[in-house]
Amino acid sequence: MKNIQKILILILGISLSLSLFLLIFESYAFNEHYFAENFLDLNVAEQIGVSEEDLLNVTHELVTHIDTGEGNLYVSAEVHGRRVIFFNHKERVHLNDIFILAESGRQFLFYIQVVTIVSILGLFFTSGGRMKPFLSVLGTTLITSLLFLGSLVVLYFVDFTKAFHQFHELFFSNDYWLLDPSKDRLIQMMPLQFFINFTSQWLRNTALAHLAILILYVIGKKHIKKPSAEA
């Protein structure tokens, strides 16, 4: 029974850690307001030569598409005084690839959450409802997340550009993600600095979420009484 509990604690720690990383990522990746704020900070409208109104309209269609697949990728905008279809063929293919990747990510998250629920039930019944094993889950979550965060922070500070390219090579089977900043408006909207800002905020908020878990863990360690003999 003890070995089963240890396995369940490990599974729960890993699944909770992955869930936190992915849920916080999603909170930014499909947040139209977040995109619009970053585009304003990066002065995207002036760089591309569009009005802020047109840029907001394009942003809405872009985020809607990568989120639900229903955004209009043939949205038009007035660029340098001429109304054109904003995204070219290469950009539309890549945005559709992002949507497919997002759907796969959500399916992966769903499976993780199923595993989490089953593991929680299993740990509850094998531990007789005691709280100490669940406290161990928080500890395992913190250790797992520290490894994830540490790896991502190293990639962020050592060579973000290389890590960014390797990510695309790993998750996309074509080269449509290789956009030309001189003519492809998608990369003009989202230059490397956009992704640097995105990653920084994602990691920062993920760290804060785990700080809350650490506080719960410390409080739990102080308040859960240790029986004289464990089963």
CSV table of C-alpha atoms in Angstrom, one decimal:
chain,number,residue,atom,x,y,z
A,1,MET,CA,0.0,0.0,0.0
A,2,LYS,CA,2.9,2.4,0.8
A,3,ASN,CA,4.4,1.8,-2.6
A,4,ILE,CA,1.1,2.5,-4.3
A,5,GLN,CA,0.8,5.7,-2.4
A,6,LYS,CA,4.4,6.8,-3.4
A,7,ILE,CA,3.6,6.2,-7.0
A,8,LEU,CA,0.3,8.1,-6.8
A,9,ILE,CA,2.1,11.0,-5.0
A,10,LEU,CA,4.7,11.1,-7.8
A,11,ILE,CA,2.0,11.0,-10.5
A,12,LEU,CA,0.0,13.7,-8.8
A,13,GLY,CA,3.0,16.0,-8.3
A,14,ILE,CA,4.0,15.8,-11.9
A,15,SER,CA,0.4,16.2,-13.2
A,16,LEU,CA,-0.3,19.2,-11.0
A,17,SER,CA,2.9,20.8,-12.0
A,18,LEU,CA,2.2,20.3,-15.7
A,19,SER,CA,-1.4,21.6,-15.3
A,20,LEU,CA,-0.2,24.8,-13.7
A,21,PHE,CA,2.3,25.5,-16.4
A,22,LEU,CA,-0.2,24.9,-19.2
A,23,LEU,CA,-3.2,26.7,-17.6
A,24,ILE,CA,-1.1,29.8,-17.0
A,25,PHE,CA,0.3,29.6,-20.5
A,26,GLU,CA,-3.3,29.4,-21.9
A,27,SER,CA,-4.4,32.4,-19.8
A,28,TYR,CA,-2.0,34.5,-22.0
A,29,ALA,CA,-1.9,32.6,-25.3
A,30,PHE,CA,-5.6,33.2,-26.0
A,31,ASN,CA,-6.0,36.5,-24.2
A,32,GLU,CA,-6.9,39.2,-26.8
A,33,HIS,CA,-6.5,42.0,-24.3
A,34,TYR,CA,-3.0,40.8,-23.5
A,35,PHE,CA,-2.0,40.8,-27.2
A,36,ALA,CA,-3.5,44.3,-27.7
A,37,GLU,CA,-1.6,45.7,-24.7
A,38,ASN,CA,1.7,44.3,-26.0
A,39,PHE,CA,1.1,45.5,-29.5
A,40,LEU,CA,0.6,49.0,-28.1
A,41,ASP,CA,3.8,48.8,-26.0
A,42,LEU,CA,5.8,47.6,-29.0
A,43,ASN,CA,4.3,50.4,-31.2
A,44,VAL,CA,3.1,47.7,-33.7
A,45,ALA,CA,0.5,49.9,-35.5
A,46,GLU,CA,3.0,52.5,-36.5
A,47,GLN,CA,5.6,49.9,-37.4
A,48,ILE,CA,3.2,48.1,-39.8
A,49,GLY,CA,1.5,51.3,-41.0
A,50,VAL,CA,-2.1,50.5,-39.9
A,51,SER,CA,-4.5,52.3,-37.6
A,52,GLU,CA,-5.0,51.1,-34.1
A,53,GLU,CA,-8.6,50.3,-34.9
A,54,ASP,CA,-7.6,48.1,-37.8
A,55,LEU,CA,-4.9,46.4,-35.7
A,56,LEU,CA,-7.4,45.6,-33.0
A,57,ASN,CA,-9.7,44.1,-35.5
A,58,VAL,CA,-6.9,42.0,-37.0
A,59,THR,CA,-5.8,41.0,-33.4
A,60,HIS,CA,-9.4,39.8,-32.7
A,61,GLU,CA,-9.5,37.6,-35.7
A,62,LEU,CA,-5.9,36.2,-35.0
A,63,VAL,CA,-6.6,35.3,-31.4
A,64,THR,CA,-10.0,33.9,-32.2
A,65,HIS,CA,-8.5,31.7,-34.8
A,66,ILE,CA,-5.7,30.3,-32.7
A,67,ASP,CA,-8.2,29.8,-29.9
A,68,THR,CA,-11.2,28.3,-31.7
A,69,GLY,CA,-10.2,28.1,-35.3
A,70,GLU,CA,-13.1,30.4,-36.3
A,71,GLY,CA,-11.2,33.7,-36.8
A,72,ASN,CA,-11.2,35.2,-40.2
A,73,LEU,CA,-7.7,34.9,-41.6
A,74,TYR,CA,-8.7,36.9,-44.7
A,75,VAL,CA,-9.4,39.9,-42.6
A,76,SER,CA,-8.5,43.2,-44.4
A,77,ALA,CA,-6.8,46.3,-43.1
A,78,GLU,CA,-5.6,49.6,-44.5
A,79,VAL,CA,-1.8,49.3,-44.7
A,80,HIS,CA,0.0,52.5,-45.6
A,81,GLY,CA,-3.2,53.9,-47.1
A,82,ARG,CA,-4.1,50.8,-49.1
A,83,ARG,CA,-6.7,48.2,-48.1
A,84,VAL,CA,-5.3,44.7,-48.4
A,85,ILE,CA,-5.8,41.2,-47.1
A,86,PHE,CA,-3.7,41.4,-43.9
A,87,PHE,CA,-2.2,37.9,-43.8
A,88,ASN,CA,-0.6,36.2,-46.8
A,89,HIS,CA,-0.9,32.5,-47.6
A,90,LYS,CA,2.2,31.5,-45.7
A,91,GLU,CA,1.0,33.3,-42.6
A,92,ARG,CA,-2.5,31.8,-42.8
A,93,VAL,CA,-1.0,28.3,-43.0
A,94,HIS,CA,1.2,29.0,-40.0
A,95,LEU,CA,-1.7,30.4,-38.0
A,96,ASN,CA,-3.7,27.3,-38.8
A,97,ASP,CA,-0.8,25.1,-37.6
A,98,ILE,CA,-0.8,27.1,-34.4
A,99,PHE,CA,-4.5,26.3,-33.9
A,100,ILE,CA,-3.8,22.6,-34.5
A,101,LEU,CA,-1.0,22.7,-32.0
A,102,ALA,CA,-3.2,24.5,-29.4
A,103,GLU,CA,-5.9,21.8,-29.8
A,104,SER,CA,-3.3,19.1,-29.2
A,105,GLY,CA,-2.1,21.0,-26.1
A,106,ARG,CA,-5.7,21.2,-24.8
A,107,GLN,CA,-6.2,17.5,-25.4
A,108,PHE,CA,-2.9,16.7,-23.6
A,109,LEU,CA,-4.1,19.0,-20.7
A,110,PHE,CA,-7.4,17.1,-20.6
A,111,TYR,CA,-5.7,13.8,-20.2
A,112,ILE,CA,-3.4,15.2,-17.5
A,113,GLN,CA,-6.5,16.4,-15.6
A,114,VAL,CA,-8.2,12.9,-15.9
A,115,VAL,CA,-5.0,11.4,-14.5
A,116,THR,CA,-5.0,13.9,-11.7
A,117,ILE,CA,-8.6,13.2,-10.7
A,118,VAL,CA,-8.1,9.4,-10.8
A,119,SER,CA,-4.9,9.8,-8.8
A,120,ILE,CA,-6.5,12.0,-6.2
A,121,LEU,CA,-9.3,9.4,-5.7
A,122,GLY,CA,-6.7,6.6,-5.5
A,123,LEU,CA,-4.6,8.4,-3.0
A,124,PHE,CA,-7.7,9.3,-0.9
A,125,PHE,CA,-8.8,5.6,-0.6
A,126,THR,CA,-5.3,4.1,-0.1
A,127,SER,CA,-4.4,6.7,2.6
A,128,GLY,CA,-7.7,6.4,4.4
A,129,GLY,CA,-8.4,10.1,3.8
A,130,ARG,CA,-5.4,11.3,5.8
A,131,MET,CA,-3.9,14.6,4.7
A,132,LYS,CA,-0.2,13.9,5.1
A,133,PRO,CA,0.1,12.1,1.7
A,134,PHE,CA,-1.6,15.1,0.0
A,135,LEU,CA,1.0,17.3,1.7
A,136,SER,CA,3.6,15.1,0.1
A,137,VAL,CA,1.9,15.8,-3.2
A,138,LEU,CA,2.5,19.5,-2.8
A,139,GLY,CA,6.2,18.9,-2.0
A,140,THR,CA,6.5,16.7,-5.2
A,141,THR,CA,4.8,19.4,-7.2
A,142,LEU,CA,7.2,22.0,-6.0
A,143,ILE,CA,10.3,19.9,-6.8
A,144,THR,CA,8.9,19.0,-10.3
A,145,SER,CA,8.1,22.6,-11.0
A,146,LEU,CA,11.4,23.8,-9.8
A,147,LEU,CA,13.1,21.5,-12.4
A,148,PHE,CA,10.8,22.7,-15.1
A,149,LEU,CA,11.2,26.4,-14.2
A,150,GLY,CA,14.9,26.1,-13.8
A,151,SER,CA,15.3,24.6,-17.3
A,152,LEU,CA,13.0,27.2,-18.9
A,153,VAL,CA,14.8,30.1,-17.1
A,154,VAL,CA,18.2,28.8,-18.3
A,155,LEU,CA,16.9,28.6,-21.9
A,156,TYR,CA,15.4,32.1,-21.5
A,157,PHE,CA,18.6,33.8,-20.3
A,158,VAL,CA,21.3,31.7,-22.2
A,159,ASP,CA,20.0,31.9,-25.8
A,160,PHE,CA,16.3,32.7,-26.2
A,161,THR,CA,16.5,32.9,-30.0
A,162,LYS,CA,18.0,29.5,-30.3
A,163,ALA,CA,15.4,28.0,-27.9
A,164,PHE,CA,12.6,29.8,-29.8
A,165,HIS,CA,13.8,28.2,-33.1
A,166,GLN,CA,14.2,24.8,-31.6
A,167,PHE,CA,10.7,24.9,-30.3
A,168,HIS,CA,9.3,25.7,-33.8
A,169,GLU,CA,11.5,23.0,-35.4
A,170,LEU,CA,10.2,20.5,-32.8
A,171,PHE,CA,6.5,21.3,-33.0
A,172,PHE,CA,6.0,22.3,-36.6
A,173,SER,CA,6.6,19.9,-39.5
A,174,ASN,CA,7.0,22.7,-42.2
A,175,ASP,CA,9.0,25.9,-42.5
A,176,TYR,CA,6.0,28.3,-42.7
A,177,TRP,CA,7.0,29.7,-39.3
A,178,LEU,CA,10.2,31.1,-40.9
A,179,LEU,CA,8.7,34.6,-41.7
A,180,ASP,CA,10.4,37.6,-43.2
A,181,PRO,CA,10.2,40.7,-41.1
A,182,SER,CA,10.5,42.9,-44.2
A,183,LYS,CA,7.2,41.7,-45.7
A,184,ASP,CA,5.3,39.3,-43.5
A,185,ARG,CA,3.0,41.3,-41.2
A,186,LEU,CA,2.5,38.4,-38.7
A,187,ILE,CA,6.1,38.6,-37.6
A,188,GLN,CA,5.9,42.4,-37.7
A,189,MET,CA,3.0,42.2,-35.2
A,190,MET,CA,4.8,39.6,-33.1
A,191,PRO,CA,8.6,40.2,-33.3
A,192,LEU,CA,11.0,38.3,-31.1
A,193,GLN,CA,10.5,40.9,-28.3
A,194,PHE,CA,6.8,40.0,-28.1
A,195,PHE,CA,7.7,36.4,-27.3
A,196,ILE,CA,10.4,37.4,-24.9
A,197,ASN,CA,7.8,39.5,-23.0
A,198,PHE,CA,5.3,36.7,-23.2
A,199,THR,CA,7.7,34.1,-21.8
A,200,SER,CA,8.9,36.4,-19.1
A,201,GLN,CA,5.4,37.0,-17.8
A,202,TRP,CA,4.4,33.4,-18.1
A,203,LEU,CA,7.4,32.2,-16.1
A,204,ARG,CA,6.9,35.0,-13.5
A,205,ASN,CA,3.3,34.2,-12.9
A,206,THR,CA,4.0,30.5,-12.8
A,207,ALA,CA,6.6,31.1,-10.2
A,208,LEU,CA,4.1,33.2,-8.2
A,209,ALA,CA,1.5,30.3,-8.4
A,210,HIS,CA,4.1,27.9,-7.0
A,211,LEU,CA,5.0,30.4,-4.3
A,212,ALA,CA,1.4,30.1,-3.1
A,213,ILE,CA,1.8,26.3,-3.1
A,214,LEU,CA,5.0,26.6,-1.1
A,215,ILE,CA,3.1,28.7,1.5
A,216,LEU,CA,0.4,26.1,1.7
A,217,TYR,CA,3.0,23.4,2.1
A,218,VAL,CA,4.8,25.2,4.9
A,219,ILE,CA,1.5,25.9,6.7
A,220,GLY,CA,0.5,22.3,6.3
A,221,LYS,CA,3.8,21.0,7.7
A,222,LYS,CA,3.3,23.1,10.8
A,223,HIS,CA,-0.4,22.2,11.4
A,224,ILE,CA,-0.7,18.5,10.4
A,225,LYS,CA,0.0,16.4,13.5
A,226,LYS,CA,2.3,13.4,13.0
A,227,PRO,CA,0.8,10.2,14.5
A,228,SER,CA,3.2,8.2,16.6
A,229,ALA,CA,2.8,5.3,14.3
A,230,GLU,CA,2.1,5.5,10.6
A,231,ALA,CA,0.2,2.7,8.9
